[in-house]
mmCIF file of C-alpha atoms and ligand atoms in Angstrom:
data_model
loop_
_atom_site.group_PDB
_atom_site.id
_atom_site.type_symbol
_atom_site.label_atom_id
_atom_site.label_comp_id
_atom_site.label_asym_id
_atom_site.label_seq_id
_atom_site.Cartn_x
_atom_site.Cartn_y
_atom_site.Cartn_z
ATOM 1 C CA MET A 1 -17.594 11.113 1.903
ATOM 2 C CA LYS A 2 -16.225 7.568 1.730
ATOM 3 C CA ARG A 3 -13.956 6.923 4.735
ATOM 4 C CA ASN A 4 -13.011 3.237 5.092
ATOM 5 C CA ILE A 5 -10.900 2.648 2.022
ATOM 6 C CA ILE A 6 -8.751 -0.106 0.509
ATOM 7 C CA LEU A 7 -5.994 0.875 -1.944
ATOM 8 C CA MET A 8 -5.064 -1.903 -4.355
ATOM 9 C CA GLY A 9 -2.683 -2.268 -7.282
ATOM 10 C CA PRO A 10 0.575 -3.993 -8.244
ATOM 11 C CA PRO A 11 3.926 -3.121 -6.600
ATOM 12 C CA GLY A 12 4.869 0.376 -7.711
ATOM 13 C CA ALA A 13 1.368 1.404 -8.819
ATOM 14 C CA GLY A 14 1.513 4.325 -6.364
ATOM 15 C CA LYS A 15 -0.534 3.056 -3.382
ATOM 16 C CA GLY A 16 1.832 4.453 -0.756
ATOM 17 C CA THR A 17 2.224 7.801 -2.545
ATOM 18 C CA LEU A 18 -1.535 8.278 -2.920
ATOM 19 C CA ALA A 19 -2.199 7.102 0.648
ATOM 20 C CA LYS A 20 0.137 9.758 2.035
ATOM 21 C CA GLN A 21 -1.624 12.497 -0.002
ATOM 22 C CA LEU A 22 -5.139 11.328 0.996
ATOM 23 C CA LYS A 23 -4.214 10.842 4.630
ATOM 24 C CA GLU A 24 -3.145 14.487 4.944
ATOM 25 C CA SER A 25 -6.045 15.919 3.045
ATOM 26 C CA LEU A 26 -8.882 13.749 4.438
ATOM 27 C CA ASN A 27 -7.546 13.139 7.949
ATOM 28 C CA LEU A 28 -7.616 9.336 7.687
ATOM 29 C CA VAL A 29 -5.389 6.760 9.377
ATOM 30 C CA HIS A 30 -2.929 5.197 6.905
ATOM 31 C CA ILE A 31 -2.416 1.474 7.566
ATOM 32 C CA SER A 32 0.333 0.042 5.367
ATOM 33 C CA THR A 33 1.210 -3.573 6.162
ATOM 34 C CA GLY A 34 4.474 -3.134 4.227
ATOM 35 C CA ASP A 35 5.421 -0.135 6.426
ATOM 36 C CA MET A 36 4.437 -2.050 9.583
ATOM 37 C CA PHE A 37 6.677 -4.966 8.597
ATOM 38 C CA ARG A 38 9.565 -2.644 7.650
ATOM 39 C CA GLU A 39 9.222 -0.869 11.013
ATOM 40 C CA ALA A 40 9.387 -4.231 12.825
ATOM 41 C CA ILE A 41 12.465 -5.172 10.763
ATOM 42 C CA LYS A 42 14.142 -1.865 11.694
ATOM 43 C CA GLU A 43 13.408 -2.478 15.385
ATOM 44 C CA GLY A 44 14.699 -6.062 15.155
ATOM 45 C CA THR A 45 11.594 -7.586 16.785
ATOM 46 C CA LYS A 46 10.524 -11.244 16.449
ATOM 47 C CA LEU A 47 7.906 -10.150 13.909
ATOM 48 C CA GLY A 48 10.593 -8.207 12.040
ATOM 49 C CA LEU A 49 12.897 -11.216 11.785
ATOM 50 C CA LEU A 50 10.065 -13.365 10.488
ATOM 51 C CA ALA A 51 8.845 -10.696 8.034
ATOM 52 C CA ALA A 52 12.361 -10.067 6.658
ATOM 53 C CA SER A 53 12.726 -13.739 5.704
ATOM 54 C CA TYR A 54 9.788 -13.299 3.303
ATOM 55 C CA ILE A 55 9.881 -9.642 2.255
ATOM 56 C CA ASN A 56 13.527 -9.483 1.171
ATOM 57 C CA HIS A 57 12.859 -12.145 -1.501
ATOM 58 C CA GLY A 58 9.525 -10.636 -2.557
ATOM 59 C CA ASP A 59 7.395 -13.338 -0.924
ATOM 60 C CA LEU A 60 4.221 -12.737 1.068
ATOM 61 C CA VAL A 61 4.266 -12.880 4.865
ATOM 62 C CA PRO A 62 1.947 -15.740 6.015
ATOM 63 C CA ASP A 63 -1.756 -14.871 6.233
ATOM 64 C CA GLU A 64 -2.197 -15.677 9.938
ATOM 65 C CA VAL A 65 0.569 -13.219 10.898
ATOM 66 C CA THR A 66 -0.680 -10.414 8.632
ATOM 67 C CA ILE A 67 -4.364 -10.850 9.534
ATOM 68 C CA GLY A 68 -3.592 -10.710 13.276
ATOM 69 C CA LEU A 69 -1.554 -7.539 12.812
ATOM 70 C CA VAL A 70 -4.289 -5.726 10.845
ATOM 71 C CA LYS A 71 -7.052 -6.868 13.199
ATOM 72 C CA GLU A 72 -5.235 -5.370 16.150
ATOM 73 C CA ARG A 73 -4.526 -2.101 14.302
ATOM 74 C CA LEU A 74 -8.049 -1.651 12.906
ATOM 75 C CA SER A 75 -9.673 -2.052 16.302
ATOM 76 C CA LYS A 76 -7.767 0.959 17.724
ATOM 77 C CA SER A 77 -9.862 4.036 18.455
ATOM 78 C CA ASP A 78 -8.060 6.321 15.955
ATOM 79 C CA CYS A 79 -9.577 4.290 13.082
ATOM 80 C CA ALA A 80 -13.103 5.390 14.040
ATOM 81 C CA ASN A 81 -12.851 8.469 11.793
ATOM 82 C CA GLY A 82 -11.814 6.375 8.791
ATOM 83 C CA PHE A 83 -8.800 4.476 7.460
ATOM 84 C CA LEU A 84 -6.814 3.763 4.315
ATOM 85 C CA LEU A 85 -5.643 0.171 3.961
ATOM 86 C CA ASP A 86 -2.522 0.051 1.756
ATOM 87 C CA GLY A 87 -1.213 -3.407 0.823
ATOM 88 C CA PHE A 88 -3.927 -5.350 2.637
ATOM 89 C CA PRO A 89 -5.719 -7.569 1.719
ATOM 90 C CA ARG A 90 -3.444 -9.383 -0.722
ATOM 91 C CA THR A 91 -4.920 -12.905 -0.650
ATOM 92 C CA LEU A 92 -8.434 -14.350 -0.568
ATOM 93 C CA PRO A 93 -8.138 -15.514 3.090
ATOM 94 C CA GLN A 94 -7.081 -11.942 4.012
ATOM 95 C CA ALA A 95 -10.057 -10.451 2.134
ATOM 96 C CA VAL A 96 -12.495 -12.838 3.828
ATOM 97 C CA ALA A 97 -10.950 -12.117 7.251
ATOM 98 C CA LEU A 98 -11.231 -8.373 6.582
ATOM 99 C CA GLN A 99 -14.938 -8.666 5.773
ATOM 100 C CA GLU A 100 -15.446 -10.484 9.090
ATOM 101 C CA MET A 101 -13.326 -8.157 11.219
ATOM 102 C CA SER A 102 -14.811 -4.974 9.723
ATOM 103 C CA LYS A 103 -18.312 -6.239 10.593
ATOM 104 C CA GLU A 104 -17.208 -7.173 14.122
ATOM 105 C CA ILE A 105 -15.928 -3.656 14.778
ATOM 106 C CA SER A 106 -18.703 -1.941 12.736
ATOM 107 C CA ARG A 107 -16.242 -0.366 10.329
ATOM 108 C CA ASP A 108 -17.397 -1.636 6.944
ATOM 109 C CA ILE A 109 -15.223 -1.114 3.866
ATOM 110 C CA GLU A 110 -16.871 1.619 1.774
ATOM 111 C CA VAL A 111 -14.721 1.585 -1.356
ATOM 112 C CA VAL A 112 -11.798 -0.223 -3.016
ATOM 113 C CA ILE A 113 -9.566 2.041 -5.129
ATOM 114 C CA ASN A 114 -7.623 0.034 -7.701
ATOM 115 C CA LEU A 115 -4.593 1.703 -9.336
ATOM 116 C CA GLU A 116 -3.775 0.505 -12.858
ATOM 117 C CA CYS A 117 -0.257 0.702 -14.267
ATOM 118 C CA ASP A 118 1.548 -1.228 -17.021
ATOM 119 C CA ASN A 119 4.499 -3.525 -16.246
ATOM 120 C CA ALA A 120 7.195 -1.447 -17.973
ATOM 121 C CA GLU A 121 6.245 1.591 -15.869
ATOM 122 C CA LEU A 122 6.147 -0.518 -12.678
ATOM 123 C CA VAL A 123 9.719 -1.691 -13.327
ATOM 124 C CA ARG A 124 10.850 1.895 -14.031
ATOM 125 C CA ARG A 125 9.197 3.191 -10.844
ATOM 126 C CA ILE A 126 10.443 0.425 -8.561
ATOM 127 C CA SER A 127 14.014 0.446 -9.846
ATOM 128 C CA GLY A 128 14.283 4.227 -9.365
ATOM 129 C CA ARG A 129 12.408 4.501 -6.081
ATOM 130 C CA ARG A 130 14.113 5.868 -2.988
ATOM 131 C CA VAL A 131 12.377 6.020 0.399
ATOM 132 C CA CYS A 132 12.991 8.130 3.484
ATOM 133 C CA ARG A 133 14.403 5.962 6.271
ATOM 134 C CA ASN A 134 12.727 8.194 8.826
ATOM 135 C CA CYS A 135 9.207 9.090 7.570
ATOM 136 C CA GLY A 136 8.782 6.661 4.656
ATOM 137 C CA ALA A 137 8.114 9.376 2.008
ATOM 138 C CA PRO A 138 8.688 7.962 -1.495
ATOM 139 C CA TYR A 139 10.900 9.618 -4.160
ATOM 140 C CA HIS A 140 12.149 8.658 -7.606
ATOM 141 C CA VAL A 141 15.641 9.261 -8.962
ATOM 142 C CA GLU A 142 14.255 10.707 -12.234
ATOM 143 C CA THR A 143 10.654 11.802 -11.764
ATOM 144 C CA MET A 144 10.364 12.756 -8.074
ATOM 145 C CA LYS A 145 13.772 14.018 -7.037
ATOM 146 C CA PRO A 146 14.278 15.512 -3.593
ATOM 147 C CA LYS A 147 15.574 19.109 -3.424
ATOM 148 C CA VAL A 148 18.887 17.840 -2.015
ATOM 149 C CA GLU A 149 20.126 14.485 -3.300
ATOM 150 C CA GLY A 150 19.734 11.679 -0.757
ATOM 151 C CA VAL A 151 17.815 13.852 1.738
ATOM 152 C CA CYS A 152 14.065 13.845 2.444
ATOM 153 C CA ASP A 153 12.343 17.196 1.702
ATOM 154 C CA LEU A 154 9.835 16.618 4.495
ATOM 155 C CA CYS A 155 11.941 15.584 7.475
ATOM 156 C CA GLY A 156 15.604 15.691 6.426
ATOM 157 C CA GLY A 157 15.897 11.885 6.796
ATOM 158 C CA GLU A 158 18.260 9.754 4.702
ATOM 159 C CA LEU A 159 16.879 8.289 1.450
ATOM 160 C CA TYR A 160 17.593 4.596 0.751
ATOM 161 C CA GLN A 161 16.681 1.840 -1.692
ATOM 162 C CA ARG A 162 14.446 -0.925 -0.293
ATOM 163 C CA LYS A 163 15.986 -4.426 -0.214
ATOM 164 C CA ASP A 164 13.070 -5.814 -2.245
ATOM 165 C CA ASP A 165 13.374 -3.121 -4.931
ATOM 166 C CA ASN A 166 15.582 -5.187 -7.221
ATOM 167 C CA GLU A 167 14.799 -7.034 -10.450
ATOM 168 C CA GLU A 168 14.770 -10.521 -8.928
ATOM 169 C CA ALA A 169 12.500 -9.709 -5.959
ATOM 170 C CA LEU A 170 10.238 -7.595 -8.194
ATOM 171 C CA LYS A 171 9.616 -10.614 -10.476
ATOM 172 C CA VAL A 172 8.517 -12.606 -7.412
ATOM 173 C CA ARG A 173 6.334 -9.717 -6.146
ATOM 174 C CA LEU A 174 4.627 -9.332 -9.530
ATOM 175 C CA GLY A 175 4.056 -13.102 -9.636
ATOM 176 C CA HIS A 176 2.318 -13.003 -6.243
ATOM 177 C CA TYR A 177 0.279 -9.998 -7.369
ATOM 178 C CA VAL A 178 -1.018 -11.783 -10.483
ATOM 179 C CA ALA A 179 -1.664 -15.135 -8.757
ATOM 180 C CA GLU A 180 -3.011 -14.030 -5.371
ATOM 181 C CA THR A 181 -3.947 -10.337 -5.284
ATOM 182 C CA LYS A 182 -5.361 -9.546 -8.742
ATOM 183 C CA PRO A 183 -8.199 -12.098 -8.306
ATOM 184 C CA LEU A 184 -9.449 -9.967 -5.390
ATOM 185 C CA LEU A 185 -10.563 -7.333 -7.908
ATOM 186 C CA GLU A 186 -13.374 -9.705 -8.913
ATOM 187 C CA PHE A 187 -14.171 -10.337 -5.231
ATOM 188 C CA TYR A 188 -14.699 -6.589 -4.661
ATOM 189 C CA GLU A 189 -16.406 -6.069 -8.021
ATOM 190 C CA LYS A 190 -19.052 -8.568 -6.910
ATOM 191 C CA LEU A 191 -19.501 -6.607 -3.668
ATOM 192 C CA ASN A 192 -19.954 -3.476 -5.809
ATOM 193 C CA LEU A 193 -17.061 -1.719 -4.050
ATOM 194 C CA LEU A 194 -14.452 -1.522 -6.819
ATOM 195 C CA SER A 195 -13.364 1.634 -8.678
ATOM 196 C CA SER A 196 -10.301 1.640 -10.943
ATOM 197 C CA PHE A 197 -8.067 4.617 -11.799
ATOM 198 C CA ASP A 198 -5.206 5.102 -14.269
ATOM 199 C CA SER A 199 -2.032 5.770 -12.267
ATOM 200 C CA LEU A 200 -0.132 6.856 -15.408
ATOM 201 C CA VAL A 201 -1.709 10.319 -15.311
ATOM 202 C CA GLY A 202 0.860 11.447 -12.716
ATOM 203 C CA LYS A 203 0.893 11.859 -8.955
ATOM 204 C CA GLU A 204 -1.036 15.162 -8.616
ATOM 205 C CA ALA A 205 -3.684 14.451 -11.283
ATOM 206 C CA LEU A 206 -4.351 11.023 -9.764
ATOM 207 C CA PHE A 207 -4.702 12.501 -6.283
ATOM 208 C CA GLU A 208 -7.191 15.178 -7.454
ATOM 209 C CA THR A 209 -9.313 12.626 -9.348
ATOM 210 C CA VAL A 210 -9.448 10.138 -6.472
ATOM 211 C CA LYS A 211 -10.104 12.843 -3.890
ATOM 212 C CA LYS A 212 -13.037 14.187 -5.916
ATOM 213 C CA TYR A 213 -14.408 10.667 -6.242
ATOM 214 C CA LEU A 214 -14.140 10.019 -2.477
ATOM 215 C CA ASP A 215 -15.751 13.368 -1.663
ATOM 216 C CA LYS A 216 -18.938 12.458 -3.564
HETATM 217 P P1 AP5 B 301 4.425 -3.069 0.296
HETATM 218 O O1 AP5 B 301 5.245 -2.095 1.030
HETATM 219 O O2 AP5 B 301 2.925 -2.996 0.423
HETATM 220 O O3 AP5 B 301 4.888 -3.048 -1.217
HETATM 221 P P2 AP5 B 301 4.109 -3.188 -2.607
HETATM 222 O O4 AP5 B 301 2.666 -3.562 -2.564
HETATM 223 O O5 AP5 B 301 4.988 -4.055 -3.411
HETATM 224 O O6 AP5 B 301 3.990 -1.758 -3.069
HETATM 225 P P3 AP5 B 301 5.126 -0.739 -3.132
HETATM 226 O O7 AP5 B 301 5.329 -0.097 -1.795
HETATM 227 O O8 AP5 B 301 6.335 -1.332 -3.792
HETATM 228 O O9 AP5 B 301 4.540 0.286 -4.204
HETATM 229 P P4 AP5 B 301 3.390 1.349 -4.098
HETATM 230 O O10 AP5 B 301 2.224 0.901 -4.923
HETATM 231 O O11 AP5 B 301 3.098 1.773 -2.687
HETATM 232 O O12 AP5 B 301 4.109 2.530 -4.888
HETATM 233 P P5 AP5 B 301 4.774 3.887 -4.348
HETATM 234 O O13 AP5 B 301 3.710 4.850 -3.968
HETATM 235 O O14 AP5 B 301 5.850 3.628 -3.368
HETATM 236 O O15 AP5 B 301 4.808 -4.547 0.720
HETATM 237 C C1 AP5 B 301 6.151 -4.970 0.759
HETATM 238 C C2 AP5 B 301 6.227 -6.435 1.148
HETATM 239 O O16 AP5 B 301 5.649 -6.645 2.454
HETATM 240 C C3 AP5 B 301 5.446 -7.415 0.246
HETATM 241 O O17 AP5 B 301 6.181 -7.789 -0.911
HETATM 242 C C4 AP5 B 301 5.232 -8.590 1.209
HETATM 243 O O18 AP5 B 301 6.400 -9.345 1.355
HETATM 244 C C5 AP5 B 301 4.970 -7.892 2.538
HETATM 245 N N1 AP5 B 301 3.536 -7.637 2.729
HETATM 246 C C6 AP5 B 301 2.936 -6.414 2.778
HETATM 247 N N2 AP5 B 301 1.608 -6.544 2.925
HETATM 248 C C7 AP5 B 301 1.349 -7.881 2.971
HETATM 249 C C8 AP5 B 301 0.157 -8.651 3.076
HETATM 250 N N3 AP5 B 301 -1.037 -8.068 3.154
HETATM 251 N N4 AP5 B 301 0.265 -9.998 3.076
HETATM 252 C C9 AP5 B 301 1.466 -10.601 3.002
HETATM 253 N N5 AP5 B 301 2.634 -9.943 2.876
HETATM 254 C C10 AP5 B 301 2.582 -8.585 2.855
HETATM 255 O O19 AP5 B 301 5.409 4.425 -5.724
HETATM 256 C C11 AP5 B 301 6.447 3.728 -6.384
HETATM 257 C C12 AP5 B 301 7.328 4.727 -7.161
HETATM 258 O O20 AP5 B 301 6.566 5.368 -8.181
HETATM 259 C C13 AP5 B 301 7.878 5.853 -6.288
HETATM 260 O O21 AP5 B 301 9.166 6.149 -6.719
HETATM 261 C C14 AP5 B 301 6.944 7.032 -6.547
HETATM 262 O O22 AP5 B 301 7.634 8.235 -6.396
HETATM 263 C C15 AP5 B 301 6.481 6.780 -7.986
HETATM 264 N N6 AP5 B 301 5.069 7.133 -8.205
HETATM 265 C C16 AP5 B 301 4.047 6.861 -7.362
HETATM 266 N N7 AP5 B 301 2.867 7.272 -7.864
HETATM 267 C C17 AP5 B 301 3.159 7.812 -9.074
HETATM 268 C C18 AP5 B 301 2.358 8.405 -10.103
HETATM 269 N N8 AP5 B 301 1.024 8.499 -9.987
HETATM 270 N N9 AP5 B 301 2.981 8.833 -11.230
HETATM 271 C C19 AP5 B 301 4.333 8.703 -11.368
HETATM 272 N N10 AP5 B 301 5.152 8.175 -10.425
HETATM 273 C C20 AP5 B 301 4.575 7.724 -9.297
#
């Protein structure tokens, strides 16, 4: 089974949703740089203040900050059994740094899962997304409603709308994706690590297909 995995795709493609499903079923550590920044923002740390000044407008947090954060997290012992990187790398310097750090700690990337989704669907997903303030579980006001409105099915936490889930910030996020992150698909294609999947098939069908592929 493939264990050291990168999940890629534009904002709203379903990286976080799929990561949470795979994490449970394959017992992997889920490393989401977006979640790490949002946690730091919630706690009001120095990193959180810095991250908020970028994230809230849809901009990328500087490479040196993000690379340092991931390096520290990946070297922890719980990653030895395998990890899912969600939202990292997003730029060429991050991808190069990841190649170096994964060699250093003998945890080579084994596969890059790319989720494909058209722009109209991304806008629909992002504008209707709600997230649990407590456990981070994602919902959608039309397609993935919680049992009780505004309350997380899993932990009872409050559901909220992310500050960067608005039309203006989404335009900026999509712009960064096209200019800085999408070119990484070629980088990983050349390393023979890339596999793409259609995220429009729905949450459960996508999970089953990717899980089968990783199990091979
Ligand atoms: P991050 O949190 O990584 O956001 P993102 O990449 O924009 O991705 P999203 O979380 O918006 O979407 P997703 O693909 O996880 O979709 P989800 O599963 O939630 O990063 C946020 C910010 O942090 C960045 O903009 C940047 O500022 C900063 N940052 C993070 N990493 C960085 C880095 N490496 N370098 C620099 N800065 C960084 O699903 C979306 C919706 O669709 C949900 O409502 C869900 O219910 C629904 N849905 C999901 N899957 C499906 C499906 N298969 N079918 C139907 N509906 C689905």
